[in-house]
Coordinates of N, CA and C in Angstrom, one line a residue:
X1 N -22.9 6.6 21.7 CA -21.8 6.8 22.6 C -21.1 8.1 22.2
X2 N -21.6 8.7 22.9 CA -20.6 9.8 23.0 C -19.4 10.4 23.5
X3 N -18.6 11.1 23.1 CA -17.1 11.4 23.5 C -17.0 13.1 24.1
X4 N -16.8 12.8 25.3 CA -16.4 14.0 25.1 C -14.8 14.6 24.7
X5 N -14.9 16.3 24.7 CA -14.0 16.5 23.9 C -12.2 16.6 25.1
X6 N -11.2 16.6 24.9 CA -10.4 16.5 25.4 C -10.3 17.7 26.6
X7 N -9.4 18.1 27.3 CA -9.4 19.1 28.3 C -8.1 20.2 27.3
X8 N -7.8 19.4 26.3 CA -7.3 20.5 25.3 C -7.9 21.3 24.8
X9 N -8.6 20.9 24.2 CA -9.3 20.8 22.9 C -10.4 22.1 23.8
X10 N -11.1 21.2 25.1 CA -11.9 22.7 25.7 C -11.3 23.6 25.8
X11 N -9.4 24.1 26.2 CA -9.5 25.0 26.4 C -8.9 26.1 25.2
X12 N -8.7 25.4 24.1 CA -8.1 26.1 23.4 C -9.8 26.4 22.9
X13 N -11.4 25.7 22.8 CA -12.4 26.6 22.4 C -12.6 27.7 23.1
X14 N -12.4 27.5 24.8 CA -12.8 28.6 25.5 C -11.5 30.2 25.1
X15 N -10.3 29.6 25.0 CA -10.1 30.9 24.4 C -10.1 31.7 23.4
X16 N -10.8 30.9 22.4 CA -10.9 31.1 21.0 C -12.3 32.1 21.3
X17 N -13.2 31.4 21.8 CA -14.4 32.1 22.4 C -14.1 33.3 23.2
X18 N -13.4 33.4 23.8 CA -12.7 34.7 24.6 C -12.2 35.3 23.4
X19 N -11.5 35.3 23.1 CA -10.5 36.1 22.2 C -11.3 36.9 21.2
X20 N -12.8 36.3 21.1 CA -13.8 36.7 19.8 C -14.9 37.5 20.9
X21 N -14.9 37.7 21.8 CA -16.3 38.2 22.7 C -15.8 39.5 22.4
X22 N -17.6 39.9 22.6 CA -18.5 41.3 22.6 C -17.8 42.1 23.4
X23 N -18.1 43.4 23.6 CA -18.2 43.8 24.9 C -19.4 43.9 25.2
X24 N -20.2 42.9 26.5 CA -21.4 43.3 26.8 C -21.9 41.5 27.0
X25 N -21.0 41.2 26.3 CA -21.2 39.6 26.2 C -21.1 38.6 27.8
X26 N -21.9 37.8 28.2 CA -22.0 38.0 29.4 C -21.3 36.0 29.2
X27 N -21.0 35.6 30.4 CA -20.2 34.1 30.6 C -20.7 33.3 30.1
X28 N -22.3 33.4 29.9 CA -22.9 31.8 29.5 C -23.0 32.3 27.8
X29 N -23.1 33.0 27.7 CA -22.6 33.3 26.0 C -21.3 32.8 25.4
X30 N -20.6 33.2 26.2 CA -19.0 32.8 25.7 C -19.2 31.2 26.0
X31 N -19.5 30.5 26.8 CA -19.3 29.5 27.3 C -20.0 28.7 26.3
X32 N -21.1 28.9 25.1 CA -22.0 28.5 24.6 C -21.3 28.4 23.3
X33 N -20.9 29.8 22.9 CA -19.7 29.6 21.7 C -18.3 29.2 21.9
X34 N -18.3 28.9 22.7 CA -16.9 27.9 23.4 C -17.6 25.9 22.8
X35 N -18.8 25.6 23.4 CA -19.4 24.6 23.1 C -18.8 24.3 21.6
X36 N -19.6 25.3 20.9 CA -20.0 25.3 19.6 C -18.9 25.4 19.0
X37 N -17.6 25.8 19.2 CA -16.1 25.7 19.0 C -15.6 24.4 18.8
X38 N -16.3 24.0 20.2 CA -15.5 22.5 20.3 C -16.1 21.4 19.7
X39 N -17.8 21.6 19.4 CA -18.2 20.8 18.5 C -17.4 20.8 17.2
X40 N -16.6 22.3 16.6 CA -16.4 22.5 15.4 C -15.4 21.6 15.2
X41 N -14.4 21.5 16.3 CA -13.3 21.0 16.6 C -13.1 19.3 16.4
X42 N -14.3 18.9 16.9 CA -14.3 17.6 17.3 C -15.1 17.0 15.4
X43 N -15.3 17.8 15.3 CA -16.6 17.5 13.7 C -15.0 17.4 12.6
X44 N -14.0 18.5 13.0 CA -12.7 18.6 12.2 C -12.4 17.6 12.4
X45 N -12.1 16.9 13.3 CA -11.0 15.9 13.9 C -11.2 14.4 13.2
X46 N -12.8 14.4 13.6 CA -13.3 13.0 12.9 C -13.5 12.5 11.4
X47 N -13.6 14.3 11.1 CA -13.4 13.4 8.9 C -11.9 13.5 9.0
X48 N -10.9 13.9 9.5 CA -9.7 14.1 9.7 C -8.9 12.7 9.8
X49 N -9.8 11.9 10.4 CA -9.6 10.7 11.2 C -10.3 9.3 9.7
X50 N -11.4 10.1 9.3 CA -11.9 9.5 7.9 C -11.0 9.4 6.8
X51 N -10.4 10.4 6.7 CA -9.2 10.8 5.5 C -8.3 10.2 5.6
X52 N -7.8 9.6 6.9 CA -6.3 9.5 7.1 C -7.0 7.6 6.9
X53 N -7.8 7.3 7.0 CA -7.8 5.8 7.3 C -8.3 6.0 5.8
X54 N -8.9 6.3 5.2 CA -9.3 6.2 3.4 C -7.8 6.5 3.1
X55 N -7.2 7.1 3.4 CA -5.5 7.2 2.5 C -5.1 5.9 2.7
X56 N -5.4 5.9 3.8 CA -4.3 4.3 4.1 C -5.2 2.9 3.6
X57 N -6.0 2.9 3.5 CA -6.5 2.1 2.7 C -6.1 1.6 1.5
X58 N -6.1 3.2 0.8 CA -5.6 3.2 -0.7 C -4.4 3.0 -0.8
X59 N -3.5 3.6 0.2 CA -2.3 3.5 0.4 C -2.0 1.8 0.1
X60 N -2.5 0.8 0.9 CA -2.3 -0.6 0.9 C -2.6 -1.2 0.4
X61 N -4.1 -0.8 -0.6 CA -4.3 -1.7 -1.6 C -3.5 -1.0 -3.1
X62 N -2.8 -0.2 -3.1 CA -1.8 0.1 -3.9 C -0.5 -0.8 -4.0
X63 N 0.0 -0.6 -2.6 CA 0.6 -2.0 -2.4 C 0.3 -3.3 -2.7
X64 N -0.7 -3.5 -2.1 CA -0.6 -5.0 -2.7 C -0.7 -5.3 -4.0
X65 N -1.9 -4.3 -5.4 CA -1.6 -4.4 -6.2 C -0.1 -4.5 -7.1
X66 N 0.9 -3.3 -6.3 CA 2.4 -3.5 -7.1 C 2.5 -5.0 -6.9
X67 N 2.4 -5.5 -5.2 CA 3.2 -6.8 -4.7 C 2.4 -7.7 -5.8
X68 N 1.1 -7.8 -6.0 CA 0.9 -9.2 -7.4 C 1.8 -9.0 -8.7
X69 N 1.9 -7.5 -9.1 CA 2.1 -7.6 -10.4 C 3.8 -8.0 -10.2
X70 N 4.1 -7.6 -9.4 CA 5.7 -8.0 -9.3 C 5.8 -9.1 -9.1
X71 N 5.0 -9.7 -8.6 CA 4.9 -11.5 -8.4 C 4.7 -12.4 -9.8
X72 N 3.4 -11.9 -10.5 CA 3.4 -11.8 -11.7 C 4.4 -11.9 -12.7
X73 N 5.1 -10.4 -12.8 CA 6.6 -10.1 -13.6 C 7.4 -11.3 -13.2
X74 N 7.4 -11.7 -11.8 CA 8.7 -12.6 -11.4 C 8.7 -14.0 -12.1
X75 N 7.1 -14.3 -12.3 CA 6.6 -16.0 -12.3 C 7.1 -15.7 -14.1
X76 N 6.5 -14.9 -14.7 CA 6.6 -14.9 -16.1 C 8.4 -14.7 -16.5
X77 N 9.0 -14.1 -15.8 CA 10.9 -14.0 -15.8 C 11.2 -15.7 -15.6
X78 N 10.9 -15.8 -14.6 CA 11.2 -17.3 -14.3 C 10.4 -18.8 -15.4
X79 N 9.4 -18.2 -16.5 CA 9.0 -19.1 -16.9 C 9.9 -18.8 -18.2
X80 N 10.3 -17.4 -18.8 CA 10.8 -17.2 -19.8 C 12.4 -17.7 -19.5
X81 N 13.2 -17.9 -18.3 CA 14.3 -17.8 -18.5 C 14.4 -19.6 -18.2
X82 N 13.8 -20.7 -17.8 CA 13.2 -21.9 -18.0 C 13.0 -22.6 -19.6
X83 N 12.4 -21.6 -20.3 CA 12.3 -22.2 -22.0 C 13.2 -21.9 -22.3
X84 N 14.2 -20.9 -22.1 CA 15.3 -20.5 -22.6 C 16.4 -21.3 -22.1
X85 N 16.2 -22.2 -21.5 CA 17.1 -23.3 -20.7 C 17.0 -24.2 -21.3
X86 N 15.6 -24.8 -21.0 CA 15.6 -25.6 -22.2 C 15.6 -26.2 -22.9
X87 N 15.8 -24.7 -24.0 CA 16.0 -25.0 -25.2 C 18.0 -25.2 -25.6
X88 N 18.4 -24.5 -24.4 CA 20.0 -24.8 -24.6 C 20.4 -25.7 -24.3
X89 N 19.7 -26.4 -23.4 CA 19.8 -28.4 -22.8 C 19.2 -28.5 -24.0
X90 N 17.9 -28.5 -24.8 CA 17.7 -29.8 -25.7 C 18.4 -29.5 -27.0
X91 N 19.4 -28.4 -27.2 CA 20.2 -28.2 -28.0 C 21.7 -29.0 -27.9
X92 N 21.8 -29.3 -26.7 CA 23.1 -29.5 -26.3 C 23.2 -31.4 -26.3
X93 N 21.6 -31.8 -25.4 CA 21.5 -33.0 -25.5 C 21.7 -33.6 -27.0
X94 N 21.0 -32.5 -27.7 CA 20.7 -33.1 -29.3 C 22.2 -33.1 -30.2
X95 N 23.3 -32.1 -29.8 CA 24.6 -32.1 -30.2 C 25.3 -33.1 -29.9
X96 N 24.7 -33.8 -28.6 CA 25.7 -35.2 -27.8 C 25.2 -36.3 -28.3
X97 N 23.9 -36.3 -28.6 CA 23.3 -37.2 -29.2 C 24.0 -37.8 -30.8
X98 N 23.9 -36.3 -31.7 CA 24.8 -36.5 -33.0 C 25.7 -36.8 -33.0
X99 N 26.7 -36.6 -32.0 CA 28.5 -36.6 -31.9 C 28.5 -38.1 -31.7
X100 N 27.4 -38.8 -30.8 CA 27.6 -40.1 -30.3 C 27.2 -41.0 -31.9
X101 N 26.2 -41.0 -32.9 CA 25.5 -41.2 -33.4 C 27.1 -41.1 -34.7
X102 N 28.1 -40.0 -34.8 CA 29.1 -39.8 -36.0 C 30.3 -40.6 -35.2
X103 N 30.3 -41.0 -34.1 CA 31.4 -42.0 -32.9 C 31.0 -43.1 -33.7
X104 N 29.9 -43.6 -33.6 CA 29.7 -44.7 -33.6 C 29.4 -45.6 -35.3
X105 N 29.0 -44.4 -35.9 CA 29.4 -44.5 -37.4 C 30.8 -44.7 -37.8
X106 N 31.5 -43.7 -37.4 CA 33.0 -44.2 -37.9 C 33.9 -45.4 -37.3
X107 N 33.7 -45.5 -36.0 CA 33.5 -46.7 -35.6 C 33.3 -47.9 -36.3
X108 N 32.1 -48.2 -36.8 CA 31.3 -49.1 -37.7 C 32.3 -49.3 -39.0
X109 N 32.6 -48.0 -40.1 CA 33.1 -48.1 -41.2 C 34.5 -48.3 -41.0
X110 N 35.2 -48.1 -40.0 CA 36.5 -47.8 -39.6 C 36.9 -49.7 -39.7
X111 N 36.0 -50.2 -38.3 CA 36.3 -52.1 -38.3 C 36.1 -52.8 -39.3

């Protein structure tokens, strides 16, 4: 499948090809390096077109790497601030536990 090249694109070869002619140089010459212009043109355009979709590629799998490791960071914040809970509930359970445990002792020696 071939493309041809835009009606831009021809005419900025054909005056690129003008702008560079001989004197002596006759229309199908110019018209020929006009061609070969626009092949150059079109050969630019398409790694141009490689480059910009390989950036973006990398571009996105860069992304998504940050987006795991931040997901990552998040799950490990959320597991560290969970043990750290806890440990202040089974500290706290364990203070209510003894206070009930020194109630119920004095209690006992008191009757």
């Amino acid at each position: 499948m071939k493309q041809t090249p835009s009606p831009e694109t021809q005419n900025n070869a054909l005056a690129m090809a003008k702008a560079t002619q001989k004197p002596g140089q006759n229309k199908e010459q110019t018209k020929l390096i006009a061609a070969g212009i626009e092949k150059g043109i079109a050969e630019y355009k398409k790694r141009e077109k490689a480059k910009a979709r390989d950036r973006d590629k990398a571009r996105k799998q860069q992304l998504k790497a940050k987006s795991n490791d931040r997901q990552i960071d998040d799950t490990d914040m959320y597991q560290g601030e969970s043990n750290s809970q806890m440990t202040a509930a089974a500290w706290s359970l364990l203070g209510l536990l003894l206070l009930s445990w020194a109630g119920f002792a004095v209690y006992l020696f008191m009757a």
